[in-house]
Short mmCIF file of C-alpha atoms in Angstrom, two decimals:
data_model
loop_
_atom_site.label_atom_id
_atom_site.label_comp_id
_atom_site.label_asym_id
_atom_site.label_seq_id
_atom_site.Cartn_x
_atom_site.Cartn_y
_atom_site.Cartn_z
CA MET A 33 11.79 -9.43 20.64
CA ALA A 34 9.73 -11.79 18.48
CA LYS A 35 9.08 -15.24 19.91
CA SER A 36 10.33 -18.15 17.80
CA VAL A 37 7.97 -20.85 16.53
CA PRO A 38 8.69 -24.46 15.51
CA VAL A 39 8.75 -25.30 11.79
CA HIS A 40 8.57 -28.88 10.50
CA CYS A 41 10.10 -29.47 7.08
CA PRO A 42 7.64 -31.52 4.97
CA THR A 43 10.51 -33.12 3.03
CA CYS A 44 13.11 -34.25 5.59
CA ARG A 45 10.77 -34.07 8.62
CA ARG A 46 13.29 -32.16 10.70
CA GLU A 47 12.11 -29.54 13.15
CA HIS A 48 13.59 -26.05 13.12
CA SER A 49 13.14 -22.87 15.12
CA PHE A 50 11.94 -19.81 13.19
CA THR A 51 11.76 -16.22 14.42
CA PRO A 52 8.99 -14.29 12.62
CA PRO A 53 10.20 -11.09 10.94
CA THR A 54 9.36 -7.68 12.37
CA PHE A 55 8.65 -4.60 10.22
CA PRO A 56 8.01 -0.93 11.07
CA CYS A 57 4.36 0.04 10.65
CA ALA A 58 3.51 3.46 9.24
CA CYS A 59 2.45 4.46 12.77
CA GLY A 60 6.01 3.80 13.99
CA ALA A 61 5.23 0.68 16.02
CA PRO A 62 7.11 -2.59 15.35
CA LEU A 63 4.85 -5.16 13.68
CA THR A 64 5.78 -8.84 14.00
CA LEU A 65 4.10 -11.14 11.49
CA PRO A 66 1.76 -13.45 13.45
CA VAL A 67 3.09 -16.81 12.22
CA LEU A 68 0.83 -19.64 13.39
CA PRO A 69 2.82 -22.07 15.58
CA GLY A 70 2.25 -25.71 14.74
CA ALA A 71 0.49 -24.98 11.43
CA THR A 72 1.49 -27.03 8.40
CA PRO A 73 3.85 -25.01 6.17
CA GLU A 74 3.16 -24.76 2.44
CA LEU A 75 5.78 -26.20 0.11
CA LEU A 76 6.95 -23.36 -2.15
CA ALA A 77 7.10 -24.69 -5.71
CA GLN A 78 6.63 -21.42 -7.59
CA ARG A 79 6.85 -17.85 -6.37
CA THR A 80 4.41 -15.23 -7.68
CA TRP A 81 4.06 -11.58 -6.74
CA ARG A 82 0.48 -11.96 -5.45
CA ASP A 83 1.28 -14.96 -3.24
CA SER A 84 4.41 -13.33 -1.82
CA TRP A 85 2.43 -10.83 0.28
CA VAL A 86 0.01 -11.23 3.18
CA ALA A 87 -2.46 -8.85 4.83
CA VAL A 88 -1.64 -8.15 8.49
CA ARG A 89 -3.29 -5.65 10.83
CA CYS A 90 -1.10 -3.61 13.17
CA PRO A 91 -2.15 -4.22 16.80
CA ALA A 92 -1.03 -0.70 17.75
CA CYS A 93 -2.98 1.42 15.22
CA ASP A 94 -5.33 -1.17 13.62
CA ARG A 95 -3.96 -0.27 10.16
CA GLN A 96 -4.05 -3.13 7.66
CA ASP A 97 -1.19 -3.41 5.16
CA GLN A 98 0.45 -5.97 2.90
CA TRP A 99 3.75 -7.45 4.12
CA PRO A 100 6.21 -10.02 2.72
CA ARG A 101 4.89 -13.49 3.47
CA PRO A 102 7.35 -15.32 5.77
CA GLU A 103 9.38 -18.13 4.22
CA PHE A 104 11.87 -20.63 5.61
CA GLY A 105 14.64 -22.49 3.80
CA CYS A 106 15.54 -25.89 5.23
CA SER A 107 19.11 -27.21 5.01
CA CYS A 108 17.79 -30.05 2.82
CA GLY A 109 16.99 -27.49 0.12
CA THR A 110 13.25 -27.27 0.69
CA VAL A 111 11.67 -23.81 0.91
CA VAL A 112 8.33 -23.45 2.67
CA ARG A 113 5.88 -20.59 3.13
CA LEU A 114 4.62 -20.20 6.69
CA PRO A 115 0.92 -19.64 7.49
CA VAL A 116 0.02 -16.32 9.10
CA ARG A 117 -2.98 -15.63 11.30
CA PRO A 118 -5.68 -14.21 9.00
CA VAL A 119 -6.92 -10.66 9.41
CA PRO A 120 -10.22 -10.76 11.33
CA GLY A 121 -13.22 -9.15 9.74
CA PRO A 122 -15.12 -6.35 11.45
CA ALA A 123 -17.21 -7.51 14.38
CA ALA A 124 -20.94 -7.36 13.72
CA THR A 125 -22.87 -5.72 16.55
CA ALA A 126 -26.39 -4.38 17.02
CA ASP A 127 -25.11 -0.88 17.57
CA ASP A 128 -22.17 -0.36 15.27
CA ALA A 129 -19.99 2.55 16.25
CA PRO A 130 -20.00 5.40 13.72
CA GLY A 131 -16.95 5.69 11.47
CA PRO A 132 -14.46 8.53 11.66
CA VAL A 133 -15.97 11.90 10.90
CA ALA A 134 -14.72 13.45 7.68
CA PRO A 135 -12.53 16.49 8.35
CA SER A 136 -14.12 19.85 7.62
CA ARG A 137 -12.62 21.29 4.43
CA PRO A 138 -13.49 24.07 2.04
CA ALA A 139 -14.47 23.06 -1.48
CA PHE A 140 -11.49 21.91 -3.53
CA ARG A 141 -10.38 24.45 -6.14
CA PRO A 142 -9.01 22.52 -9.16
CA LEU A 143 -6.17 23.67 -11.37
CA ALA A 144 -6.72 23.31 -15.13
CA ILE A 145 -4.26 20.90 -16.76
CA ARG A 146 -2.55 21.93 -19.99
CA THR A 147 0.94 20.50 -19.46
CA GLU A 148 2.67 17.73 -17.49
CA ARG A 149 3.76 20.33 -14.95
CA ASP A 150 0.14 21.32 -14.45
CA ALA A 151 -0.73 17.67 -13.69
CA VAL A 152 1.89 17.54 -10.93
CA ALA A 153 0.73 20.91 -9.57
CA ALA A 154 -2.92 19.76 -9.54
CA ALA A 155 -2.06 16.60 -7.60
CA GLU A 156 0.05 18.63 -5.18
CA ARG A 157 -2.86 21.00 -4.57
CA TYR A 158 -5.19 18.06 -3.98
CA LEU A 159 -2.88 16.43 -1.44
CA ARG A 160 -2.66 19.72 0.44
CA TRP A 161 -6.45 19.88 0.39
CA LEU A 162 -6.50 16.40 1.96
CA GLY A 163 -4.36 17.70 4.81
CA PHE A 164 -0.80 16.88 3.71
CA THR A 165 0.59 20.31 4.47
CA ASP A 166 4.25 19.46 3.87
CA VAL A 167 3.95 18.20 0.27
CA ARG A 168 7.17 18.58 -1.69
CA ARG A 169 8.10 17.70 -5.26
CA THR A 170 10.88 15.27 -6.16
CA GLY A 171 13.41 15.46 -9.00
CA CYS A 172 13.49 18.83 -10.72
CA GLY A 173 10.22 19.75 -9.03
CA THR A 174 8.34 20.54 -12.25
CA ALA A 175 7.67 17.71 -14.70
CA PRO A 176 6.85 14.15 -13.47
CA SER A 177 9.82 12.27 -12.03
CA ALA A 178 11.38 9.24 -13.73
CA THR A 179 11.72 7.48 -10.34
CA GLY A 180 8.00 6.76 -10.04
CA VAL A 181 7.44 9.18 -7.15
CA ASP A 182 6.58 12.80 -7.94
CA LEU A 183 5.36 14.08 -4.57
CA ARG A 184 6.28 13.29 -0.99
CA ALA A 185 4.69 14.27 2.31
CA SER A 186 4.59 12.99 5.87
CA GLY A 187 2.73 9.70 5.52
CA ALA A 188 2.32 9.72 1.73
CA VAL A 189 4.18 9.30 -1.56
CA ALA A 190 2.42 10.05 -4.84
CA ARG A 191 2.85 9.26 -8.51
CA VAL A 192 1.38 11.52 -11.20
CA ASP A 193 0.88 9.88 -14.61
CA PRO A 194 0.06 12.56 -17.22
CA THR A 195 0.45 10.27 -20.25
CA THR A 196 -2.30 9.20 -22.65
CA LEU A 197 -1.84 5.51 -21.78
CA PRO A 198 -3.42 3.76 -18.77
CA THR A 199 -1.19 3.47 -15.70
CA THR A 200 0.30 -0.03 -15.61
CA LEU A 201 0.51 -2.80 -13.03
CA ARG A 202 4.27 -2.24 -12.75
CA ASP A 203 3.70 1.45 -11.97
CA ILE A 204 1.35 0.54 -9.13
CA GLU A 205 3.68 -2.06 -7.64
CA CYS A 206 6.69 0.29 -7.82
CA LEU A 207 4.73 3.05 -6.11
CA TRP A 208 3.60 0.67 -3.37
CA LEU A 209 7.19 -0.43 -2.78
CA HIS A 210 8.26 3.21 -2.47
CA GLY A 211 5.55 3.65 0.14
CA LEU A 212 6.66 0.52 1.98
CA LEU A 213 10.25 1.78 2.14
CA ASP A 214 9.09 5.18 3.43
CA SER A 215 6.45 3.73 5.80
CA ALA A 216 3.93 5.82 3.85
CA THR A 217 0.75 5.40 1.83
CA GLY A 218 1.22 5.40 -1.94
CA VAL A 219 -1.29 7.55 -3.84
CA CYS A 220 -1.62 7.49 -7.62
CA PHE A 221 -3.07 10.15 -9.93
CA SER A 222 -3.64 9.28 -13.59
CA LEU A 223 -5.10 11.22 -16.49
CA ALA A 224 -5.75 8.17 -18.68
CA GLY A 225 -7.02 5.75 -16.06
CA TYR A 226 -5.60 2.35 -15.14
CA ALA A 227 -5.00 -1.00 -16.80
CA GLN A 228 -7.25 -3.77 -15.49
CA GLY A 229 -4.41 -5.55 -13.70
CA ALA A 230 -3.27 -2.29 -12.14
CA ARG A 231 -6.69 -1.58 -10.65
CA SER A 232 -7.10 -5.03 -9.12
CA ARG A 233 -3.57 -4.98 -7.71
CA ALA A 234 -4.15 -1.55 -6.16
CA ASP A 235 -7.29 -2.93 -4.53
CA ASP A 236 -5.28 -5.84 -3.09
CA LEU A 237 -2.67 -3.41 -1.72
CA ARG A 238 -5.28 -0.85 -0.57
CA LEU A 239 -3.48 1.79 -2.60
CA PRO A 240 -5.66 4.85 -3.39
CA LEU A 241 -6.27 5.49 -7.09
CA PHE A 242 -7.50 8.79 -8.53
CA VAL A 243 -8.35 9.76 -12.08
CA VAL A 244 -7.85 13.40 -13.04
CA ASP A 245 -9.66 15.19 -15.85
CA LEU A 246 -8.35 18.24 -17.66
CA THR A 247 -10.10 20.55 -15.21
CA GLY A 248 -7.66 19.24 -12.58
CA ALA A 249 -10.32 17.68 -10.35
CA PRO A 250 -9.25 14.22 -9.05
CA GLN A 251 -11.98 11.59 -8.62
CA ALA A 252 -11.61 8.62 -6.27
CA LEU A 253 -11.58 5.34 -8.20
CA ASN A 254 -11.45 2.67 -5.48
CA ASP A 255 -12.39 2.09 -1.84
CA ALA A 256 -8.93 3.07 -0.58
CA ALA A 257 -9.22 6.43 -2.34
CA ASP A 258 -12.72 6.97 -0.94
CA GLU A 259 -11.39 6.30 2.55
CA LEU A 260 -8.49 8.71 2.04
CA VAL A 261 -10.90 11.45 0.94
CA ARG A 262 -13.16 10.73 3.90
CA ARG A 263 -10.46 10.65 6.56
CA GLY A 264 -7.81 12.91 5.03
CA ALA A 265 -4.15 12.95 6.00
CA ASP A 266 -4.95 12.21 9.65
CA GLY A 267 -6.17 8.78 8.60
CA VAL A 268 -2.70 7.66 7.45
CA ARG A 269 -0.56 9.15 10.20
#
């Protein structure tokens, strides 16, 4: 059970007891947001999407994800945002341990894209190549789904955008929320690339982005995608 921390309202000066929320990490362990006891809360004047999330590292699996930033509403009507212990950076040592070894895989065999169904099939083949052996299609199982998630697997949900317009910020945020609900990593495949805001938001959320050409060969577009290619499905389970 999470231990409560004291919260002082900056408006009425009353002290309250607050229990930090607990969420399920993708590894299955409960993750309690590390609210800093005694820290000065931030008066919430305006809520934005970016400021509503905070990076927290799971102590069980060392996975870093974005979680809803804890807030508290005082009986006087004031709403405050509570400070959370920042994620520590990697420790610098003389002999850094080597990173995880990339899984041994055969060369990926792309599937040429001529239709929307081909785009979904190419992304499905790529996820299987990454090690997601139980990939299944959503909706009708052929064309891209209207729900924002086209493929599901243990530890991953994927969106395939076969349109001629860049994938939008809203598409990225919806996919990430689907992943949060499923305790899975969201993965996005796009034929036309990504809007500038979508790319930066995906970087903030550590959501892997891939661009796919008409040969059906996905290319990693950000650090999260590079890491997924390097570690494969085992890196998100």
